XYZ file of C-alpha atoms in Angstrom:
550
model
C 0.061 -0.030 -0.074
C 1.470 3.293 -1.165
C 1.538 6.377 1.147
C -0.804 9.377 0.434
C 1.021 11.576 -2.075
C -1.292 14.325 -3.710
C -0.253 15.666 -7.077
C -2.024 17.706 -9.714
C -2.514 15.682 -12.794
C -1.057 18.357 -14.763
C 1.188 20.733 -12.627
C 1.926 23.856 -14.466
C 5.342 25.670 -14.000
C 5.753 29.395 -13.910
C 3.801 31.677 -16.181
C 6.292 33.555 -18.419
C 3.492 34.944 -20.730
C 3.657 38.578 -21.764
C 0.326 40.193 -20.936
C -0.917 43.589 -21.822
C -3.284 45.577 -19.547
C -6.914 45.994 -20.739
C -8.233 47.942 -17.768
C -7.743 48.573 -14.053
C -11.475 49.101 -13.587
C -14.006 46.523 -12.337
C -11.432 45.078 -9.840
C -10.674 45.895 -6.297
C -9.441 44.485 -2.990
C -11.730 43.919 -0.195
C -11.163 42.920 3.293
C -13.314 40.286 5.030
C -12.987 37.564 7.861
C -9.436 38.713 8.300
C -8.427 37.952 4.755
C -7.953 39.970 1.489
C -10.200 39.265 -1.404
C -10.329 40.324 -5.172
C -13.729 41.437 -6.142
C -14.359 41.248 -9.853
C -17.309 43.064 -11.506
C -19.262 41.394 -14.341
C -18.187 44.174 -16.711
C -14.482 43.108 -16.216
C -15.360 39.488 -17.415
C -17.460 40.674 -20.311
C -14.916 43.128 -21.523
C -12.006 40.768 -21.120
C -13.961 38.089 -23.163
C -14.845 40.560 -25.896
C -11.364 41.837 -26.347
C -9.945 38.197 -26.241
C -12.348 36.967 -29.009
C -11.428 40.130 -31.116
C -7.768 39.426 -30.551
C -7.655 35.791 -31.334
C -9.759 36.351 -34.540
C -7.090 38.737 -35.900
C -3.697 38.188 -34.232
C -1.355 35.265 -33.761
C 1.431 34.463 -31.419
C 4.861 35.710 -32.440
C 6.265 32.314 -32.030
C 3.744 30.850 -34.405
C 4.569 33.612 -37.083
C 8.382 32.923 -36.438
C 7.709 29.169 -37.281
C 6.063 30.308 -40.690
C 9.193 32.428 -41.417
C 11.404 29.428 -40.626
C 9.626 27.341 -43.247
C 10.492 30.109 -45.935
C 14.116 30.160 -44.825
C 14.577 26.363 -44.757
C 16.432 25.251 -47.844
C 14.947 21.881 -47.387
C 11.415 23.147 -47.670
C 9.623 22.375 -50.893
C 8.449 25.101 -53.105
C 4.809 24.387 -52.168
C 5.879 24.543 -48.491
C 7.277 27.992 -48.902
C 4.313 29.282 -50.931
C 1.861 28.102 -48.359
C 3.931 29.645 -45.636
C 4.254 32.868 -47.326
C 0.408 33.067 -48.116
C -0.282 32.429 -44.405
C 2.121 35.309 -43.451
C 0.344 37.619 -45.974
C -2.982 36.490 -44.503
C -2.031 37.363 -41.002
C -0.762 40.743 -41.957
C -4.078 41.492 -43.618
C -6.115 40.009 -40.683
C -4.075 42.157 -38.234
C -5.733 45.214 -39.701
C -8.723 44.310 -37.516
C -11.360 44.099 -40.217
C -11.153 40.750 -41.919
C -10.685 37.647 -39.537
C -7.868 35.353 -40.379
C -10.264 32.466 -40.995
C -13.792 32.583 -42.359
C -14.796 29.788 -40.006
C -14.397 31.960 -36.924
C -15.092 29.012 -34.669
C -16.719 27.880 -31.574
C -15.710 30.013 -28.632
C -14.137 27.918 -26.040
C -13.134 29.506 -22.578
C -11.637 27.695 -19.650
C -11.064 29.554 -16.343
C -9.497 28.882 -12.925
C -10.826 31.124 -10.114
C -8.783 31.436 -7.047
C -10.552 30.995 -3.626
C -10.124 34.572 -2.677
C -11.909 35.884 -5.882
C -15.312 37.295 -5.392
C -17.855 37.572 -8.257
C -21.667 37.597 -8.387
C -21.667 33.862 -9.180
C -22.784 34.367 -12.762
C -19.415 34.180 -14.277
C -20.398 31.937 -17.236
C -23.153 34.227 -18.204
C -20.909 37.280 -18.273
C -18.325 35.431 -20.371
C -20.991 34.418 -22.862
C -22.202 37.967 -23.112
C -18.615 38.896 -24.155
C -18.716 36.177 -26.649
C -22.115 37.483 -28.039
C -20.835 40.927 -28.182
C -17.629 40.126 -30.164
C -19.347 37.912 -32.720
C -22.403 40.201 -33.367
C -20.227 43.472 -33.497
C -17.377 42.097 -35.515
C -16.981 40.642 -38.949
C -17.259 37.036 -37.623
C -19.451 34.204 -38.701
C -22.246 32.368 -36.789
C -21.742 28.672 -36.869
C -23.438 27.288 -34.007
C -26.561 25.217 -34.750
C -29.416 24.881 -32.157
C -31.168 21.450 -32.140
C -35.061 22.059 -32.314
C -35.771 18.499 -32.702
C -33.504 15.366 -33.188
C -33.388 16.152 -37.015
C -34.277 19.873 -37.288
C -31.624 22.676 -36.592
C -31.571 26.395 -36.684
C -28.581 28.765 -36.692
C -28.483 30.763 -33.314
C -27.490 33.911 -35.159
C -24.935 34.969 -32.518
C -22.397 32.045 -32.397
C -23.764 31.163 -29.000
C -23.572 28.879 -27.106
C -19.957 28.996 -26.167
C -18.180 26.116 -24.296
C -17.404 27.610 -20.841
C -15.668 25.683 -18.161
C -14.854 27.341 -15.003
C -12.803 25.599 -11.998
C -12.395 26.561 -8.299
C -8.592 26.358 -8.285
C -5.799 28.626 -7.069
C -4.032 29.301 -10.484
C -0.198 28.904 -9.729
C -1.041 29.077 -6.252
C -2.508 32.546 -6.173
C -5.757 32.614 -4.424
C -6.439 36.121 -5.412
C -6.229 35.656 -9.204
C -8.411 34.508 -11.944
C -6.797 33.057 -15.032
C -8.339 32.029 -18.294
C -7.660 30.419 -21.646
C -9.647 31.659 -24.739
C -9.883 29.511 -27.849
C -11.649 29.766 -31.119
C -11.985 26.273 -32.712
C -13.053 25.838 -36.162
C -14.902 22.831 -37.556
C -11.871 21.773 -39.547
C -9.421 21.475 -36.705
C -12.048 20.285 -34.139
C -12.916 17.451 -36.536
C -9.320 16.254 -36.253
C -9.513 15.254 -32.602
C -9.411 11.560 -32.159
C -9.539 9.020 -29.390
C -8.185 5.569 -29.728
C -8.798 2.955 -27.104
C -5.549 0.917 -27.004
C -3.862 -1.515 -24.631
C -0.607 -1.903 -23.004
C 0.718 -3.626 -26.142
C 1.115 -0.136 -27.694
C 3.377 0.902 -24.963
C 6.891 0.249 -26.574
C 8.616 2.497 -29.035
C 8.299 0.253 -32.107
C 4.751 -0.463 -31.766
C 3.862 3.188 -30.719
C 5.717 4.847 -33.579
C 4.211 2.503 -36.125
C 0.727 3.262 -34.583
C 1.258 6.945 -34.623
C 2.517 7.031 -38.143
C -0.812 5.456 -39.407
C -2.925 7.879 -37.298
C -0.949 11.002 -38.230
C -1.272 10.083 -41.858
C -5.062 9.929 -41.419
C -5.333 13.517 -40.229
C -4.819 14.698 -43.848
C -4.688 18.274 -44.811
C -8.419 19.318 -44.252
C -7.598 21.190 -41.007
C -5.103 23.581 -42.722
C -1.596 22.523 -41.821
C 1.148 23.123 -40.781
C -0.331 21.708 -37.624
C 0.705 22.156 -33.948
C 0.306 18.440 -33.232
C -0.611 17.000 -29.695
C -0.622 13.336 -28.638
C -1.668 12.104 -25.262
C -0.900 8.618 -24.133
C -2.913 7.521 -21.147
C -5.566 9.284 -19.121
C -7.767 8.684 -15.991
C -10.635 8.684 -18.480
C -11.233 8.931 -22.271
C -12.629 12.584 -21.993
C -9.555 13.650 -19.928
C -7.108 12.431 -22.461
C -9.087 14.331 -25.313
C -9.136 17.527 -23.251
C -5.473 17.295 -22.400
C -4.654 16.932 -26.109
C -6.723 20.023 -26.905
C -4.836 21.977 -24.236
C -1.471 20.711 -25.392
C -2.159 21.629 -29.061
C -2.552 25.313 -27.749
C 0.921 24.986 -25.826
C -1.096 25.492 -22.649
C 0.850 22.518 -21.030
C 4.255 23.467 -22.040
C 5.450 24.105 -18.656
C 4.545 20.743 -17.062
C 7.271 18.493 -15.866
C 9.284 16.501 -18.441
C 9.770 13.493 -16.121
C 7.303 11.192 -14.429
C 7.214 10.160 -10.841
C 5.476 7.632 -8.658
C 2.835 10.170 -7.690
C 1.358 9.785 -11.166
C 1.416 13.187 -12.591
C 1.522 13.666 -16.360
C 4.713 14.937 -18.080
C 6.018 15.892 -21.557
C 8.153 13.261 -23.106
C 10.668 15.510 -25.148
C 12.503 12.669 -26.564
C 9.127 11.312 -28.197
C 8.344 14.832 -29.293
C 11.541 15.068 -31.357
C 10.992 11.598 -32.888
C 7.432 12.192 -33.897
C 8.422 15.541 -35.267
C 11.031 13.881 -37.365
C 8.390 11.318 -38.534
C 5.869 14.188 -39.730
C 8.765 15.675 -41.822
C 9.394 12.377 -43.625
C 5.593 11.780 -44.585
C 5.956 14.010 -47.686
C 2.548 15.642 -47.165
C 4.110 18.984 -46.091
C 2.304 22.234 -45.666
C -0.855 21.004 -47.613
C 0.725 20.072 -51.084
C 3.855 18.270 -50.671
C 7.020 18.897 -48.686
C 8.481 18.894 -45.224
C 6.407 20.919 -43.033
C 3.094 18.895 -42.115
C 3.756 20.163 -38.609
C 5.335 23.064 -36.885
C 5.924 21.167 -33.761
C 4.742 18.254 -31.658
C 3.737 17.921 -28.038
C 3.643 14.482 -26.475
C 1.969 14.032 -23.000
C 2.092 10.829 -20.819
C -0.674 10.510 -18.274
C -1.479 7.930 -15.590
C -3.967 5.350 -16.693
C -6.265 2.526 -15.312
C -4.338 -0.858 -15.828
C -7.021 -2.162 -18.175
C -7.302 0.927 -20.341
C -4.827 2.975 -22.530
C -6.522 5.790 -24.384
C -4.425 7.710 -26.961
C -5.833 11.122 -28.057
C -4.604 13.080 -30.926
C -5.543 16.796 -31.644
C -4.186 19.526 -33.735
C -4.125 23.435 -33.653
C -4.340 24.630 -37.383
C -2.977 27.635 -39.264
C -5.607 29.636 -37.603
C -3.861 29.046 -34.301
C -6.359 31.013 -32.182
C -5.872 31.030 -28.549
C -4.762 33.567 -25.745
C -4.252 33.522 -21.963
C -5.646 36.125 -19.708
C -5.611 37.047 -15.963
C -7.440 39.109 -13.635
C -5.337 40.178 -10.565
C -5.503 43.089 -8.043
C -3.550 45.167 -10.557
C -6.123 44.832 -13.225
C -7.478 42.934 -16.287
C -4.780 41.419 -18.481
C -4.741 39.516 -21.853
C -1.790 37.754 -23.637
C 0.108 40.064 -25.893
C -0.357 38.713 -29.384
C 1.595 40.055 -32.496
C 0.000 43.043 -34.020
C 2.707 43.686 -36.642
C 3.078 40.192 -38.413
C 4.423 41.949 -41.482
C 7.818 41.933 -39.787
C 8.004 38.277 -40.414
C 7.457 38.669 -44.245
C 10.640 38.111 -46.296
C 11.902 40.324 -48.931
C 11.700 37.636 -51.532
C 8.535 37.387 -53.808
C 6.162 34.620 -54.731
C 8.292 33.752 -57.915
C 11.203 33.065 -55.724
C 9.339 30.804 -53.278
C 7.248 28.494 -55.585
C 7.210 26.507 -58.754
C 5.921 27.632 -62.096
C 2.173 28.709 -62.070
C -0.365 27.778 -64.714
C -3.077 30.421 -65.260
C -6.664 29.186 -65.843
C -9.281 31.412 -67.268
C -12.581 30.313 -65.710
C -14.587 32.535 -68.220
C -14.016 29.781 -70.837
C -16.622 27.173 -71.455
C -16.326 24.067 -69.132
C -15.063 21.728 -71.809
C -12.110 24.063 -72.607
C -11.241 24.494 -69.043
C -11.253 20.638 -68.462
C -9.085 20.304 -71.553
C -6.587 22.771 -70.267
C -6.331 21.092 -66.746
C -5.835 17.784 -68.506
C -2.416 18.820 -69.743
C -0.941 19.037 -66.250
C -0.002 16.512 -63.599
C -1.182 16.568 -60.026
C 0.625 18.869 -57.725
C 0.668 21.620 -60.471
C 0.147 25.074 -58.979
C -2.716 27.142 -60.651
C -3.826 30.669 -60.598
C -7.605 30.938 -61.327
C -9.219 34.044 -62.709
C -13.043 34.312 -63.427
C -16.414 33.018 -62.108
C -16.743 30.429 -59.312
C -20.116 29.144 -57.788
C -19.739 28.518 -54.013
C -21.895 25.803 -52.439
C -21.333 23.621 -49.461
C -23.198 21.086 -47.162
C -26.785 22.314 -47.134
C -26.789 23.474 -50.704
C -25.481 20.035 -51.862
C -28.189 18.339 -49.942
C -30.820 20.448 -51.573
C -29.546 19.955 -54.985
C -29.547 16.133 -54.344
C -33.228 16.479 -53.245
C -33.955 18.299 -56.484
C -32.157 15.320 -58.530
C -34.055 12.869 -56.420
C -37.514 14.489 -57.460
C -36.545 14.203 -61.181
C -35.265 17.837 -61.507
C -32.226 18.840 -63.582
C -28.781 19.716 -62.331
C -28.670 23.586 -62.077
C -26.952 25.080 -65.076
C -24.605 27.010 -62.812
C -23.071 23.731 -61.545
C -22.590 22.622 -65.162
C -21.065 25.893 -66.403
C -18.729 26.727 -63.459
C -16.175 25.220 -61.073
C -17.554 24.802 -57.638
C -15.907 26.197 -54.542
C -16.711 24.666 -51.307
C -16.840 27.467 -48.762
C -18.909 29.722 -46.592
C -18.149 33.485 -46.076
C -17.959 35.446 -42.827
C -19.619 38.872 -42.819
C -18.721 41.306 -45.497
C -17.277 44.513 -43.840
C -18.564 47.858 -45.194
C -16.696 48.798 -48.217
C -15.314 45.276 -49.080
C -16.485 43.025 -51.938
C -16.284 40.081 -49.483
C -15.833 38.925 -45.988
C -13.074 36.275 -45.118
C -13.903 33.512 -47.560
C -11.571 30.526 -47.330
C -12.239 26.859 -48.295
C -14.133 24.360 -46.182
C -13.239 20.613 -45.832
C -13.784 18.836 -49.241
C -14.554 15.386 -47.710
C -18.035 16.312 -46.439
C -19.098 16.609 -50.164
C -17.668 13.301 -51.262
C -20.822 11.328 -51.279
C -22.367 13.850 -53.891
C -19.646 13.814 -56.444
C -20.376 10.788 -58.525
C -24.074 11.521 -58.887
C -23.373 15.223 -59.577
C -20.644 14.619 -62.243
C -22.909 11.986 -63.794
C -25.655 14.766 -64.230
C -22.957 17.221 -65.639
C -22.157 19.275 -62.632
C -19.198 19.530 -60.304
C -16.759 18.900 -62.990
C -14.139 21.082 -61.424
C -14.291 21.275 -57.583
C -12.219 23.621 -55.279
C -11.623 23.240 -51.525
C -9.219 22.014 -48.902
C -8.073 18.660 -47.762
C -7.886 15.271 -49.311
C -10.748 13.233 -51.020
C -11.911 9.641 -50.858
C -11.429 6.950 -53.518
C -14.905 7.511 -54.802
C -14.081 11.030 -55.890
C -10.764 9.890 -57.664
C -12.950 7.155 -59.458
C -15.743 9.671 -60.404
C -13.225 12.091 -61.726
C -11.519 9.477 -63.845
C -14.884 8.260 -65.126
C -16.489 11.613 -65.965
C -13.408 13.601 -66.744
C -13.358 15.707 -63.630
C -10.859 17.575 -61.307
C -10.567 18.319 -57.764
C -8.394 21.342 -57.107
C -6.952 21.980 -53.604
C -7.038 25.644 -52.212
C -4.645 26.652 -49.486
C -6.440 26.187 -46.263
C -6.083 29.174 -43.780
C -5.595 32.557 -45.805
C -9.220 33.522 -45.809
C -8.604 37.307 -45.244
C -6.035 37.395 -48.066
C -8.469 35.729 -50.419
C -11.046 38.253 -49.504
C -8.844 41.216 -49.860
C -6.727 40.260 -52.827
C -8.680 37.706 -54.832
C -12.379 37.805 -54.499
C -13.734 40.865 -56.342
C -17.627 40.362 -56.402
C -19.965 38.228 -54.448
C -23.703 37.660 -55.084
C -26.272 35.163 -54.253
C -27.497 32.797 -56.722
C -29.851 30.464 -54.827
C -31.149 29.670 -51.339
C -30.546 33.123 -49.721
C -32.451 31.983 -46.633
C -29.377 29.725 -45.797
C -27.247 32.659 -44.982
C -23.605 31.604 -45.469
C -24.767 28.169 -46.588
C -26.557 29.741 -49.583
C -25.273 29.220 -53.356
C -23.114 32.079 -54.184
C -21.426 33.263 -57.335
C -17.973 35.128 -56.982
C -15.552 36.646 -59.283
C -11.898 35.889 -58.470
C -8.551 37.036 -59.741
C -5.323 35.097 -59.284
C -6.955 32.711 -56.930
C -4.302 30.031 -55.885
C -5.013 26.421 -56.264
C -3.140 23.156 -56.806
C -4.260 20.054 -58.902
C -4.992 17.339 -56.500
C -7.045 14.802 -58.285
C -7.067 14.638 -62.144
C -9.103 13.089 -65.027
C -6.687 10.109 -65.130
C -7.255 8.577 -61.830
C -4.253 10.335 -60.166
C -4.398 11.598 -56.683
C -1.643 13.613 -55.117
C -2.242 12.139 -51.659
C -2.178 8.518 -52.702
C 1.553 8.826 -53.464
C 2.047 9.436 -49.759
C 0.362 6.498 -48.173
C 3.215 4.102 -47.711
C 5.076 3.842 -44.483
C 8.288 5.696 -44.022
C 9.409 4.304 -40.633
C 12.258 1.950 -40.382
C 12.265 1.446 -36.645
C 12.830 -1.957 -35.629
C 13.116 -3.278 -39.346
C 15.848 -4.922 -40.781
């Protein structure tokens, strides 16, 4: 029988975050029962939340931007790696203007707070945080993505991006009873959908088996969530849900200061050696920053947790190119928010696009569809394109409605026959702009429609982010279609530089899910699936590990 030995499961080290002061109002010291308390007004929580949502929608951490610059400077980076990194830096520079958010999927608002035992509020903290979320999303050029279930099958957009996920704990942060510390995150659907739980056994707890297991699972992440990723892996956990939550925090680098060695007390720790090995693995996969190369990931975090002897959960999560999170604290000195980078342009290199990428093929989308298909057929997968002309925009609900139309004996809409289709949904359009942030959504959600739509003459050229299933490759080979990959992440740059006109074609009642027609100029894309049955990603499915092999 072991002796009593209490430990936090995830003991954090010192907080070396650089903060900026938001306000000194709404906080004060009060004396009661021989102790000093920190009293926090509702407005302090509301203002902090609204400001945090604004900042994480427009700014990134300087460390993240430095990693993008590193890709451009690395001579081992592929041309496509460098092109994606440059585009993401340009996007960050535009977003930092505070008008266009960095990504059109402005995410689910997630807030985690730790309130010290000497912090006094009115007890409605979650409500005040939610109000701050509401104010940010309704006042800024952000997108409403939250669907309220009315019945098991019917949903309605809440029109405010509420509800938020708010989790508050009674815990002295870093041992300070008079502090309130918070983590703010905005999690888009793309990266949220790449959170996975695997229920394994002790058999995976050796290096050879674990590395082979991780290679398979990391490959399955694909590019739909906009790499380069901050990849987090958690091995163990007192429950499945704790493993997943730990992976989410680790992907935000929230757990960087936990111990790097284990102990008999059972606390979690970072395995720095495994982090280096997994990071090296990701560089050998060949997937790169979306279209081939070295930088599938910026970095890797590997957390080892205690576990029940009969259970070994393994959780994997990513933070994407919209790496949106910020720490905050409320102390007797005021309300503080992590200082994010407001001048990302300082990370831009002097070199131009032409120095950073391969040759570009220009495609005129004003030409008839047969001519567009014939032009695309001249080039292999991985070819970089520049698109100019009209695109039709349609995503999940619009595809479902068109499928219903075909079910009822109707014709494929002419706009899907005449034009390439872009899977996307815009954020709000700021005054004076042609478009709000308007980046691609995950292509795989539309896979089940492709064969049927192409058979009816539609969706012959598709544009989105991420990899597609085998059925899409087979349909393109059968009907002569193409799937073009768009860079996932630079929604603000696309809105400012590439999209010149936006109008609703059909289903205006669907809001951002309507069918749109847009005019684009020099819109970047890559051939991912061609009309010959080639798929860029299928060339990168073989194992690269030699660990334990002879």
